[in-house]
Structures are given as structure tokens and as C-alpha cells.
CSV table of C-alpha atoms in Angstrom, one decimal:
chain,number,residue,atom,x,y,z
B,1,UNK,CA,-101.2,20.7,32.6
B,2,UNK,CA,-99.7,22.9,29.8
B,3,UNK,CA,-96.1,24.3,29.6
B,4,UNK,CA,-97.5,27.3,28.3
B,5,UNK,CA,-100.3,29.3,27.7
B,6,UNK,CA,-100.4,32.5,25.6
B,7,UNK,CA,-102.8,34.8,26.7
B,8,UNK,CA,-103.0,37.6,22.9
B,9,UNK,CA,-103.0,37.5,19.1
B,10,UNK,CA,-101.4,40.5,18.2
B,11,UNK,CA,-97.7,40.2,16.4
B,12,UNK,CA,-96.4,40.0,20.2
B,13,UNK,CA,-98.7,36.6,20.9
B,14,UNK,CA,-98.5,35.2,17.9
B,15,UNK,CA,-94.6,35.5,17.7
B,16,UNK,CA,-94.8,33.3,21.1
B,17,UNK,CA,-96.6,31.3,19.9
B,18,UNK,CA,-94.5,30.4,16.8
B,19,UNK,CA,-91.7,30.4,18.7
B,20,UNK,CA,-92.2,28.2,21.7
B,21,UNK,CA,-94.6,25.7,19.1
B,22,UNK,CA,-91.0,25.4,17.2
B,23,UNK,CA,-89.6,24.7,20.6
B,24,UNK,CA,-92.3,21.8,21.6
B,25,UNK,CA,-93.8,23.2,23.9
B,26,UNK,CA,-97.5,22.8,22.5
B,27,UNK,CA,-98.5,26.2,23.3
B,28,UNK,CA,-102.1,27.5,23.7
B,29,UNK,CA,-102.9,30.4,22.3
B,30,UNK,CA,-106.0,32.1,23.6
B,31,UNK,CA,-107.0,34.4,20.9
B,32,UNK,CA,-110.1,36.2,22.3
B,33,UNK,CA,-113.5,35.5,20.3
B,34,UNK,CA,-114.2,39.2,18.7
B,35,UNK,CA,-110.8,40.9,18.9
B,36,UNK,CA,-108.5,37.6,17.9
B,37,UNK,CA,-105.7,39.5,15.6
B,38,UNK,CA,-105.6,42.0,17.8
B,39,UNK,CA,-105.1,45.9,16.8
B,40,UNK,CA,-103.6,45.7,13.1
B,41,UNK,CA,-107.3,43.8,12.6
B,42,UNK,CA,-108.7,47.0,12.6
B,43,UNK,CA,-105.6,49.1,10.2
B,44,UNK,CA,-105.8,48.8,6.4
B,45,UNK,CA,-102.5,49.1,4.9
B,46,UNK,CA,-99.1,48.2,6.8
B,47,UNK,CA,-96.1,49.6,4.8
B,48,UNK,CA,-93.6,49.3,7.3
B,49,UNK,CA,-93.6,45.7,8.5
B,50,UNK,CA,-90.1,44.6,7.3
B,51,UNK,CA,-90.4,41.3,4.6
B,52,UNK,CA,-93.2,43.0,2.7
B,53,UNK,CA,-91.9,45.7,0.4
B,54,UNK,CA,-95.2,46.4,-1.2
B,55,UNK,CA,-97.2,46.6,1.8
B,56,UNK,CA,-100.3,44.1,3.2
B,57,UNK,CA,-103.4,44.7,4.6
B,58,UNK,CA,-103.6,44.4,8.7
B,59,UNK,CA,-105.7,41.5,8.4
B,60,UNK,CA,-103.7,40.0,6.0
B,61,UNK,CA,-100.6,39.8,8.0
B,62,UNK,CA,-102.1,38.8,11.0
B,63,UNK,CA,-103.9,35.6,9.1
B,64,UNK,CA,-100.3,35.1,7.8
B,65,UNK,CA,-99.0,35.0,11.6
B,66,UNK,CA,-101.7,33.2,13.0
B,67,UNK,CA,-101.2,30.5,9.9
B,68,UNK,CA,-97.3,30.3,10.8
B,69,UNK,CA,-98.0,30.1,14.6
B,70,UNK,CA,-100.5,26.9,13.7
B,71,UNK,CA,-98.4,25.2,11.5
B,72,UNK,CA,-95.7,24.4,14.4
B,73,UNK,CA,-98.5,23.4,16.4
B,74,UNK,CA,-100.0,26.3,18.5
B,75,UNK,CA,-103.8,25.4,19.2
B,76,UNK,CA,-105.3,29.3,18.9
B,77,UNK,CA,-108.6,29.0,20.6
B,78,UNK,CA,-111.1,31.7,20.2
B,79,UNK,CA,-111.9,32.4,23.6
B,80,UNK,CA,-111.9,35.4,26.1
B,81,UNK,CA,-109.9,35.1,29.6
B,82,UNK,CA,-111.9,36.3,32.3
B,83,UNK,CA,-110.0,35.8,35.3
B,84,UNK,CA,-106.5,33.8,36.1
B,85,UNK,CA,-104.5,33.0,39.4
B,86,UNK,CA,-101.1,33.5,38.0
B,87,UNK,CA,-99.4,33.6,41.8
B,88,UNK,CA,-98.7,29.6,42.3
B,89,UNK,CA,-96.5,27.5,40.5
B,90,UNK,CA,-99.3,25.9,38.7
B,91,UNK,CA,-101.0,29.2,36.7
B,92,UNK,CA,-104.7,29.5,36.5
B,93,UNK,CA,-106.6,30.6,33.3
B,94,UNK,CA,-110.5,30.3,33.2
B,95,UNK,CA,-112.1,31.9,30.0
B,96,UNK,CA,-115.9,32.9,29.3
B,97,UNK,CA,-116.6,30.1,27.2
B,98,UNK,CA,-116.4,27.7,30.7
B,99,UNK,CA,-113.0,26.5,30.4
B,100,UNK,CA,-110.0,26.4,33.0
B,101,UNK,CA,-106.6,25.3,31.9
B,102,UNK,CA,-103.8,25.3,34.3
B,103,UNK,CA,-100.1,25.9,33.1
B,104,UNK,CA,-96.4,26.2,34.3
B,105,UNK,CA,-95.9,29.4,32.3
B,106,UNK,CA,-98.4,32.4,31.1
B,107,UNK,CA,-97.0,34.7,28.7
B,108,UNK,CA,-99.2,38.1,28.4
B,109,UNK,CA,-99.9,39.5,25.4
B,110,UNK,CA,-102.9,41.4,25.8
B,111,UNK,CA,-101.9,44.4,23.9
B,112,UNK,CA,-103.6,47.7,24.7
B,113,UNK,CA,-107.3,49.3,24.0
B,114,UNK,CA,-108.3,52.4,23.1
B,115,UNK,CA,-108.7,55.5,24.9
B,116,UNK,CA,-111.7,57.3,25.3
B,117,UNK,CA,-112.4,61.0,25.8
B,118,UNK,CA,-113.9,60.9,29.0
B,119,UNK,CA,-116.7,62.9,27.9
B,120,UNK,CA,-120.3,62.7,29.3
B,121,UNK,CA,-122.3,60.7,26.5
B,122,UNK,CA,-119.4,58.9,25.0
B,123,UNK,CA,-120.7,55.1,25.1
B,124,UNK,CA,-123.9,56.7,24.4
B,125,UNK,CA,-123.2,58.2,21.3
B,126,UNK,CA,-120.5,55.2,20.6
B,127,UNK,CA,-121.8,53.5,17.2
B,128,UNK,CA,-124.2,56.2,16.7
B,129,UNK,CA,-121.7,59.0,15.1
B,130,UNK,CA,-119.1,58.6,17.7
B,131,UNK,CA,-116.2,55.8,16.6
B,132,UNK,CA,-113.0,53.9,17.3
B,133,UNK,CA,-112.8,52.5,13.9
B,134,UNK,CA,-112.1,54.2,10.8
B,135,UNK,CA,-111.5,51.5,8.6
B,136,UNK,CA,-115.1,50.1,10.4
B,137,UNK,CA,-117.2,52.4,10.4
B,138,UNK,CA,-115.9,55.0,7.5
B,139,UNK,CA,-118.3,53.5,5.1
B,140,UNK,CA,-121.5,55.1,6.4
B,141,UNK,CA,-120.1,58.6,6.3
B,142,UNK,CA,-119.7,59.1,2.3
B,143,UNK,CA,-120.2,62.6,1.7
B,144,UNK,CA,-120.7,63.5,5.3
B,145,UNK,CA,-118.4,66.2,7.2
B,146,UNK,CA,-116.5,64.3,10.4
B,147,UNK,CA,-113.7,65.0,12.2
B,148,UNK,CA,-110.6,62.8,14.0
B,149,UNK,CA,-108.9,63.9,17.0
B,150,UNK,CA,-106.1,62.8,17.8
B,151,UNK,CA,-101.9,63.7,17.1
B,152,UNK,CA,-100.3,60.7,16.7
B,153,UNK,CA,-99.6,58.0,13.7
B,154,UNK,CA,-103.3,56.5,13.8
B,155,UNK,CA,-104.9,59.8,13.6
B,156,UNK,CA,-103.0,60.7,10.6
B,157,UNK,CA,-104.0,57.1,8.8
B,158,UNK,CA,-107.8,57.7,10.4
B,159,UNK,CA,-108.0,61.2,8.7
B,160,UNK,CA,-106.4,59.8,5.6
B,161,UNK,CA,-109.0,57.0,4.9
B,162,UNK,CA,-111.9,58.6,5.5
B,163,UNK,CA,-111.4,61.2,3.3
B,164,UNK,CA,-112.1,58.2,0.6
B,165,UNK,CA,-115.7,58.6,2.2
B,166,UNK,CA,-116.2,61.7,3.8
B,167,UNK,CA,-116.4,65.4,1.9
B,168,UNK,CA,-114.8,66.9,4.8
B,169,UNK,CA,-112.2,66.3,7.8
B,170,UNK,CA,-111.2,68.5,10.3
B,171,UNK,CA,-108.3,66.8,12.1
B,172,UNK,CA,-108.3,68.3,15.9
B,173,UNK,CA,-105.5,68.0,17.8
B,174,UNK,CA,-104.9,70.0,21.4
B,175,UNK,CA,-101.2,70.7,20.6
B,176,UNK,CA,-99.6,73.0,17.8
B,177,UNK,CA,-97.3,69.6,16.5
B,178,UNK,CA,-98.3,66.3,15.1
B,179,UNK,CA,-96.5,63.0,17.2
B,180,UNK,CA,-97.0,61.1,14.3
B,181,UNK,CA,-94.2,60.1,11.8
B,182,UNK,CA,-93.0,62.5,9.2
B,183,UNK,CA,-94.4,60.6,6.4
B,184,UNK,CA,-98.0,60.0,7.6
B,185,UNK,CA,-98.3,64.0,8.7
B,186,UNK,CA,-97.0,65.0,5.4
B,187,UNK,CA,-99.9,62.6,3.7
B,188,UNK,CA,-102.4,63.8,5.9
B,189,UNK,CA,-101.5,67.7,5.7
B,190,UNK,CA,-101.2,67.0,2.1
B,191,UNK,CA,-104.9,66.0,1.3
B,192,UNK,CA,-107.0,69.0,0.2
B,193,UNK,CA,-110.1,67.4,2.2
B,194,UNK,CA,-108.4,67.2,5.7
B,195,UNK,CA,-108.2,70.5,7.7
B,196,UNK,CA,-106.3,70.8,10.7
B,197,UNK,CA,-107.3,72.4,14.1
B,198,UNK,CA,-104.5,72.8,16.2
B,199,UNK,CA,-104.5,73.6,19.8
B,200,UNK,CA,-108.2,72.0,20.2
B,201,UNK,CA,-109.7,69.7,22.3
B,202,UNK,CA,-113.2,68.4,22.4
B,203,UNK,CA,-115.3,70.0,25.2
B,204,UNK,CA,-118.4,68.8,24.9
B,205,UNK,CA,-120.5,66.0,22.6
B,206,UNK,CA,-123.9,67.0,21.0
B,207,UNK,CA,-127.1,65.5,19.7
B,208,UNK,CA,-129.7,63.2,20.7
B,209,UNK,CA,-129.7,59.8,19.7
B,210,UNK,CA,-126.9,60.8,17.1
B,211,UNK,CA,-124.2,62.4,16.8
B,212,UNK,CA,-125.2,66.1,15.5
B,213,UNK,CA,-121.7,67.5,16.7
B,214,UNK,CA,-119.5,68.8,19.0
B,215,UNK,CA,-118.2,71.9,21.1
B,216,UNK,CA,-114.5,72.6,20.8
B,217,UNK,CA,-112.4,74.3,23.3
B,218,UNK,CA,-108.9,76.7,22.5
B,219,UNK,CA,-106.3,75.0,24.5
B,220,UNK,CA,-104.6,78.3,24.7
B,221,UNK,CA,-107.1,80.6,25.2
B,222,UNK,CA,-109.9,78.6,26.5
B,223,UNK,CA,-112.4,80.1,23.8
B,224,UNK,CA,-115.1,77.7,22.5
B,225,UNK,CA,-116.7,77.2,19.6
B,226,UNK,CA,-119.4,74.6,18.5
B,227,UNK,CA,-119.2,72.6,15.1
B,228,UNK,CA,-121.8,70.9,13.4
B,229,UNK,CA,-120.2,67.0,12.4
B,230,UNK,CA,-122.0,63.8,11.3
B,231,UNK,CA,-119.3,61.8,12.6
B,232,UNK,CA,-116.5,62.0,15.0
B,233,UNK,CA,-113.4,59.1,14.7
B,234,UNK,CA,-111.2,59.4,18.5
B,235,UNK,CA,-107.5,58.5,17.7
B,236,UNK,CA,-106.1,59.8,21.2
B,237,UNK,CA,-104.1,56.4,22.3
B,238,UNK,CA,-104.4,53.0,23.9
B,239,UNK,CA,-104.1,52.1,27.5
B,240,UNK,CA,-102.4,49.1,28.5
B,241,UNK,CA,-105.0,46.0,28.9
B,242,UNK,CA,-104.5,45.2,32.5
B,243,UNK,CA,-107.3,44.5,34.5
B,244,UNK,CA,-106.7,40.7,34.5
B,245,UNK,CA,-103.3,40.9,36.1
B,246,UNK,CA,-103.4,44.4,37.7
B,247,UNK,CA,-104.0,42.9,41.2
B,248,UNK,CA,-100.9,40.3,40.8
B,249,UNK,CA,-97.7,41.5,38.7
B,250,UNK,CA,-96.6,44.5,39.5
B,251,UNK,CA,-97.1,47.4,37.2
B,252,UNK,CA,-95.3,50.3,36.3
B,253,UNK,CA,-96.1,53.6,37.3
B,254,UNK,CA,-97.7,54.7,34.1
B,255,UNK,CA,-99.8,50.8,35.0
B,256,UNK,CA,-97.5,49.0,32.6
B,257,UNK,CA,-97.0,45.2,32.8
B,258,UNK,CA,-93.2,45.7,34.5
B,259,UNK,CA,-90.4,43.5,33.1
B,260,UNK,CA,-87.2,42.9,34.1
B,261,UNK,CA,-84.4,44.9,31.8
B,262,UNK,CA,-84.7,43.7,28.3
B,263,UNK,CA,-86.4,40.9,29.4
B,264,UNK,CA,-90.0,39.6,29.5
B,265,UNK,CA,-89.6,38.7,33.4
B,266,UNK,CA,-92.4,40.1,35.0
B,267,UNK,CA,-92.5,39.9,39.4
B,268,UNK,CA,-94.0,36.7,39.5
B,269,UNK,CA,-91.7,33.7,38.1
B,270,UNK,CA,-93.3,31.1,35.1
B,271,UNK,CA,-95.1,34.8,33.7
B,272,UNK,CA,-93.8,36.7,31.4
B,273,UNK,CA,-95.2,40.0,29.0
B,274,UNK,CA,-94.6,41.1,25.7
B,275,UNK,CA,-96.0,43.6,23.4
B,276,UNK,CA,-97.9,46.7,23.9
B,277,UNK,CA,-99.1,45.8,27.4
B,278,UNK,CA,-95.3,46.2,28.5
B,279,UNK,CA,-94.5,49.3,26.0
B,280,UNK,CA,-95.3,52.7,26.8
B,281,UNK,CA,-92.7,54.2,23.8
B,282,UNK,CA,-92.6,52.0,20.6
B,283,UNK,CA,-95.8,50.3,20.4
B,284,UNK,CA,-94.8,49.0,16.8
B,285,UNK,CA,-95.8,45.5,15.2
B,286,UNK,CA,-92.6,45.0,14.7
B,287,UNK,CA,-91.6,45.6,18.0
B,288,UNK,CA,-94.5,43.6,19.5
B,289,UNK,CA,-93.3,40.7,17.4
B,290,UNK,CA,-89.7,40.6,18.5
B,291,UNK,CA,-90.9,41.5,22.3
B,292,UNK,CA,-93.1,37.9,21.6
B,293,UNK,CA,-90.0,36.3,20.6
B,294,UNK,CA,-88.0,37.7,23.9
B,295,UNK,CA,-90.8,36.0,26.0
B,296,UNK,CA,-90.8,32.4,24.2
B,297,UNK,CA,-87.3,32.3,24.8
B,298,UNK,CA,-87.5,33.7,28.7
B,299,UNK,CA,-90.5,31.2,28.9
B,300,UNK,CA,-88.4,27.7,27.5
B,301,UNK,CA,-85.3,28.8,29.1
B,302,UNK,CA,-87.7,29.3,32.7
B,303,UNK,CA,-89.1,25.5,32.0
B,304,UNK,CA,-86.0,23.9,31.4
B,305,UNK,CA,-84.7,25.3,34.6
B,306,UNK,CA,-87.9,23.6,36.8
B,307,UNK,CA,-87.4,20.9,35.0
Z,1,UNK,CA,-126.2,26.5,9.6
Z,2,UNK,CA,-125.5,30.2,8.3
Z,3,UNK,CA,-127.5,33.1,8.5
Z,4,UNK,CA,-130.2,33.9,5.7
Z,5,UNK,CA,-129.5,37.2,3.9
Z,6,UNK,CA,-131.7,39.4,3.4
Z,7,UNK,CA,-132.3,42.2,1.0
Z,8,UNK,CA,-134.7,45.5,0.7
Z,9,UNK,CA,-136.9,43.0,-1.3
Z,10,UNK,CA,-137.2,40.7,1.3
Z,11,UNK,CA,-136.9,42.6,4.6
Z,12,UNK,CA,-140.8,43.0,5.3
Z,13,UNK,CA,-141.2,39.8,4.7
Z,14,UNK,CA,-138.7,38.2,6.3
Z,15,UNK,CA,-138.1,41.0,9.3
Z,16,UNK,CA,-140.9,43.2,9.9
Z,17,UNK,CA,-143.6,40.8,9.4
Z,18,UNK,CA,-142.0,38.3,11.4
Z,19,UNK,CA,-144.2,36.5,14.2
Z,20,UNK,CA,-141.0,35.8,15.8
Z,21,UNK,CA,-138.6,38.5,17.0
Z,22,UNK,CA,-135.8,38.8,14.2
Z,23,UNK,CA,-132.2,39.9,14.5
Z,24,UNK,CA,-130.3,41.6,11.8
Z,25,UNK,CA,-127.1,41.1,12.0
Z,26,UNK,CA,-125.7,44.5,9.7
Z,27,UNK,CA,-122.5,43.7,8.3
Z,28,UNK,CA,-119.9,43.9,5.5
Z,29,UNK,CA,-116.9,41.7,4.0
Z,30,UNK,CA,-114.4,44.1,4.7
Z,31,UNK,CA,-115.4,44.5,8.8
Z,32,UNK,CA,-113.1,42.4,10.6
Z,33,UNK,CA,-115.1,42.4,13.9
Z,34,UNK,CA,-118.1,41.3,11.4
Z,35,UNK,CA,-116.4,38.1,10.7
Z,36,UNK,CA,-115.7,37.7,14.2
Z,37,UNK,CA,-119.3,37.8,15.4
Z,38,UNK,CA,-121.1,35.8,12.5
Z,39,UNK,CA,-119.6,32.2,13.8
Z,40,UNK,CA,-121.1,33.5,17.1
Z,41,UNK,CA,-124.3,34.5,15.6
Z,42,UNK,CA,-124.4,31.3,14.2
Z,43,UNK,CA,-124.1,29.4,17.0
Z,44,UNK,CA,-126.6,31.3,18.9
Z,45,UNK,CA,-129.4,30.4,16.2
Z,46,UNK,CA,-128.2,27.1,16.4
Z,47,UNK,CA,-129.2,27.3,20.3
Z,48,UNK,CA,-131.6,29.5,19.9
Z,49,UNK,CA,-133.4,29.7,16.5
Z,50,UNK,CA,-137.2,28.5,17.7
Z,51,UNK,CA,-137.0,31.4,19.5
Z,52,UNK,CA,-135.0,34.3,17.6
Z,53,UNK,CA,-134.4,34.2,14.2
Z,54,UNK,CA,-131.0,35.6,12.7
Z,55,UNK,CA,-130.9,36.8,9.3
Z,56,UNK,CA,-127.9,39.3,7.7
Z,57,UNK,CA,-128.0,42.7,5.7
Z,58,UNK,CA,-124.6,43.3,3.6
Z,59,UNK,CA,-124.7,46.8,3.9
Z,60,UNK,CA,-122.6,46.6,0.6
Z,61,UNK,CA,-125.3,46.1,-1.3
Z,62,UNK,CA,-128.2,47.3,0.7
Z,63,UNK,CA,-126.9,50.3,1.9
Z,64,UNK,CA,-130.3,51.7,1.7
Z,65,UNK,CA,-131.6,49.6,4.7
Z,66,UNK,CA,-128.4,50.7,6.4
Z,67,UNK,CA,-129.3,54.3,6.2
Z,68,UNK,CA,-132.8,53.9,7.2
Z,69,UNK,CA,-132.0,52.1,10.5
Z,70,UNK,CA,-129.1,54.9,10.9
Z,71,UNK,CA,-126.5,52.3,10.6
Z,72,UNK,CA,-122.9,54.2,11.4
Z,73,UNK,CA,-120.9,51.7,12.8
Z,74,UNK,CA,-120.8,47.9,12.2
Z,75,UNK,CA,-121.2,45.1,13.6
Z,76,UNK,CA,-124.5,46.1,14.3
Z,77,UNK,CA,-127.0,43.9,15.6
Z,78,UNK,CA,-131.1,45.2,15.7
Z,79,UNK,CA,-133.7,43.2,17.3
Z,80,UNK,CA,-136.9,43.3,15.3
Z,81,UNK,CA,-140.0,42.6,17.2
Z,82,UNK,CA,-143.2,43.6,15.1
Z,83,UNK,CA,-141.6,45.6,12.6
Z,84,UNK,CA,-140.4,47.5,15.3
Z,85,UNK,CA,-136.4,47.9,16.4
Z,86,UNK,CA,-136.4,46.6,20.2
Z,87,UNK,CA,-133.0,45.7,20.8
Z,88,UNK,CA,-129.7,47.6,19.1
Z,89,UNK,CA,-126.5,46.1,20.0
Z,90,UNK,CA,-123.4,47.6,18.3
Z,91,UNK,CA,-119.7,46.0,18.1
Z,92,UNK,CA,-118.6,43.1,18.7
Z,93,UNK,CA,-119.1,41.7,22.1
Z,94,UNK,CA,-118.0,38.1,22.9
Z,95,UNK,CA,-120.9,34.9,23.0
Z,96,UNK,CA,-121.5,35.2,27.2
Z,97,UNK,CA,-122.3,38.7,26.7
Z,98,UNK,CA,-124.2,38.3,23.8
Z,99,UNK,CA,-126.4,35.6,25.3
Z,100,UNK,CA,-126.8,38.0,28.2
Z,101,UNK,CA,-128.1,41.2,25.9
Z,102,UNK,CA,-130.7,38.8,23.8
Z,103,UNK,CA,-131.7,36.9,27.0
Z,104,UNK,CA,-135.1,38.9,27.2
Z,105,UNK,CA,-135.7,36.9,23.4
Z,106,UNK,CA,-134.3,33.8,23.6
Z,107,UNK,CA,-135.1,32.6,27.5
């Protein structure tokens, strides 16, 4: 039996994990097998993670938490939880690779996923012109015209790196303002190669097999217009990752892990959430790190009391 | 053992010619999900390698082959069968999952 198992390896998971290793309480860390890191694995450059005033690559910085998170003693396995009973005293994680650990504490970290459209042919077309991943997939659209949708801060750094590829972006967003901060709008409305559509939204995908473009709608005035596009990035938000523990902890109503206050408390007692899975406003790495470091401490302080 | 890479030089040799069905594993240093999947990849022609072989393109420096099997998004994983693409798996899916989309090759 464990004291703790950490299900996440974004900033909010591996700041548990560093946290309750420190407080010996041998945590396991269960990283997933493709998306260990979490989010930031997939950004290029961070410039706002306080302690690194010249920036770091995504990657970088999560190979930097993930080493600090090991040298206390977290065991990160590279694994994916399929299914846990988190409702007993004893917790229940079982994970595809054929394990099943049992634990007096889970802490959730499972961060959120991306959104899609909603659009008829959208896994379809999904690695064939249609992607999630800028910093991915940008490479194979050098010289090509593409666009981003999206408003918010990762549509802005989407739109920005591709233009090192692309010849063309239209950035299509269905209001008349950016959400993003000031700084990465100013960047992205500064680049000659990026032109913005404001008040769109994507109707319609086309092509067979590929991705030959797409049919826009006016969100004012409902007109619609079809542009030709070899590739088209979709930057319009995450949604919570859920679906292991929607059935047991309660949620919010916007399907939210729901904490207690400030706290990592979630309604069952020995389980506690951090991160983006409990944060429908800030949804910073910063943020997620200091919301991993809130659930160590509700987690320890929880073990000494059953103690 | 790690995948064998293999280059526009060596790809009809090595893939389309192949008497056994061949995956290529499309990928690049600077893909995160790629470095995710090749340890799985590994393992899987560990298990599996009389059956399917698993070889890499760096689409870095073969970004020809890349375009000519309309590469846009990695990971991508192509099943080969005679010099034909059979199977196309794209992103990075986790080893059960994998197992399950090459099981028609490798049971």
C-alpha cells in the first residue's frame, strides 16, 4: 500500500510530487506513456515561468521538474490510468500496462485536453491537414497558406510559430477581441505574415483525404465564405480531463474537479486535485505548480491525521 | 534494440521490397510525442519483430519521403505491406492501443 499516488506530470503533478517525496512519503507518480510532461511538452518557449529570466523551452522545464521530483524520491512511471475506485479508504488505481496499486491518498493532476470543433470530419481529417500541435506538426507546412483559430494566448503563440514555416496565416477568431495577453496579441498582430479574421467561425471542413480547406461563417451576419488552406491549427481551449473520476468526486458545474476553498479537498476524503483539471480561470504553469504544492500539503497533513 | 533508420536510399529496399510487412515510424528530434512512442516502438519489435519489422524516417533529413507519403503531422506511423501503405496510425497512442491497431500484423 502507498501513501500516495499522483495521478499527472504537468507543473501541478510534478510539484506533488516533489513536495510530498521531500516529505517521505515515497510518492508514485503515474506519468502517462505518450503525454508524460503534460501540456508545456507540446509549447516551445516559456518566458513567463518565474526563476528563468531568459526563457526555457517547454520540454526543458518539464525535464527539469520531473528531474527535481526524482531526486527526492518520486518513482514517475510511464504508464496510463485506466480506471480507479477512489470511494474507499484504500484507493484503487489500475493502469493499461496491467498494474493495480492501491493507496491511502490520490492526488489528481490530470490537467486538461484540447477542444475540438465539433465539426463533421474532424478526426478524419486530424493528422491529415487538420492539427492540435503547432510546434508538432508546423514543419510540414513550409510555404504553405494555413490558418489558427482560436482567441486566446495559445492561438497567438500557434499563429506566431508557424509563420517560421508557413507563407501565410489567417488567424480566425468568432469575436471582435483577442483573450490572449497584451504582449502575445501585440506579437501576433505585429507579424506581416499573420492576418486576422475577426468575427469568424469555422462552418464547415473540406477535402478528401486531406485537408483542401474550409468554409467560414460571419458571426454577425451569418454570411459564408469558403477558403482554400493546406493546413488548419485549432487553438479554441482545453476541457478538463475527467472521465476517470467524473462518476465519483463531484464536479463543478462547468465539470470541474470541485475543491474545497483554497484547498485541494475534493468530496471524497484521502483525494485531492490540483492543476488545470480544478481551474477554469488561470490555467497558468505557474499556477498549476503552486496548486501541486497546495495538494502535497492537504495530502501529508490528511495522512498524519489517519495516522 | 533500436529501430533501423532508413533513408530515400534505402527505403525500397528496406520498406517496399519487404517480404515482411514494415512499419515506419515518421519522426523528428524536436517532436516530443515522437520520443514518447519510439521506447514503445521499441518494445513492440522486441515482441513482435519476426512478425513486423520497425524501421524510422527523420523527416529532418528525408523530408522528401515525408512529402511523398503526405506526412503533416507526426508521430506518424505507416504500415507497409508490399510497397503498399496498409495501415496509417497518426499521434501518439499509448502501447495497449498500439498493440490493438497493429494486431491484424503482428497476431
Amino acid at each position: 500500500m502507498r501513501e500516495v499516488i499522483i495521478i499527472g506530470s504537468g507543473p501541478a503533478g510534478y510539484t506533488a510530487g516533489i513536495y510530498t517525496a521531500r516529505a517521505g512519503l515515497n510518492p508514485l507518480l503515474i506519468a502517462s506513456s505518450v503525454e508524460a510532461g503534460g501540456e508545456l511538452m507540446k509549447t516551445t518557449e516559456v518566458e513567463n515561468y518565474p526563476g528563468f529570466p531568459t526563457g526555457l523551452q517547454g520540454p526543458e522545464l518539464m525535464d527539469a521538474f520531473r528531474a527535481q521530483a526524482e531526486r527526492f524520491g518520486t518513482e514517475v512511471l510511464l504508464d496510463d490510468v485506466i480506471e480507479v475506485d477512489l470511494t474507499g479508504a484504500i484507493k484503487i488505481v489500475k493502469t493499461g500496462g496491467g498494474q493495480t496499486f492501491e493507496a491511502k491518498t490520490v492526488i489528481l493532476a490530470t490537467g486538461a485536453a484540447y477542444r475540438e470543433l465539433g465539426l463533421p470530419r474532424e478526426k478524419e481529417l486530424s493528422g491529415h491537414g487538420v492539427s492540435w500541435c503547432a510546434t508538432c506538426d508546423g514543419f510540414f507546412f513550409r510555404e504553405k497558406t494555413i490558418a489558427v483559430i482560436g482567441g486566446g494566448d495559445s492561438a497567438m503563440e500557434e499563429a506566431t510559430f508557424l509563420t517560421r514555416f508557413a507563407s501565410k496565416v489567417y488567424l480566425i477568431h468568432r469575436r471582435d477581441t483577442f483573450k490572449a495577453s497584451k504582449i502575445m496579441q501585440e506579437r501576433a498582430l505585429a507579424n506581416p505574415k499573420i492576418e486576422v479574421v475577426w468575427n469568424t467561425e469555422v462552418a464547415e471542413l473540406l477535402g478528401e483525404g486531406k485537408l483542401s480547406g474550409i468554409v467560414t461563417r460571419n458571426t454577425v451576419d451569418g454570411s459564408t465564405k469558403q477558403l482554400d488552406l493546406d493546413g488548419l491549427f485549432i487553438a479554441v481551449g482545453n476541457d478538463p480531463r475527467v472521465w476517470l473520476v467524473e462518476n465519483q468526486v463531484e464536479l463543478t458545474a462547468e465539470k470541474f474537479i470541485k475543491v474545497e476553498g483554497r484547498s485541494s479537498k475534493t468530496s471524497l476524503p484521502g483525494v485531492f486535485a490540483c492543476g488545470d483539471v480544478i481551474d477554469p480561470t488561470y490555467r497558468q504553469a505557474i499556477t498549476a505548480a503552486g496548486s501541486g504544492c497546495v495538494a502535497a500539503l492537504d495530502a501529508e497533513h490528511y495522512l498524519a491525521d489517519v495516522k | 534494440m533500436s529501430a533501423k533508420s532508413v533513408t530515400t536510399a534505402t527505403f525500397q529496399a528496406d520498406v517496399l521490397s519487404s517480404g515482411k510487412p514494415v512499419l515506419v515510424d515518421f519522426w523528428a528530434e524536436w517532436c516530443g510525442p515522437c520520443r514518447m512512442v519510439s521506447p514503445i516502438l521499441d518494445e513492440i519489435s522486441a515482441e513482435h519483430g519476426e512478425k513486423l519489422t520497425i524501421v524510422k524516417v527523420n523527416v529532418d533529413e528525408e523530408p522528401a519521403l515525408a512529402q511523398q507519403y503526405g506526412i503533416t503531422s507526426i508521430p506518424a506511423l505507416q504500415v507497409f505491406q508490399g510497397g503498399e501503405v496498409v495501415k496509417s496510425i497518426v499521434g501518439a497512442k499509448p502501447k495497449p492501443q498500439l498493440l490493438a491497431d497493429l494486431s491484424e500484423f503482428i497476431n
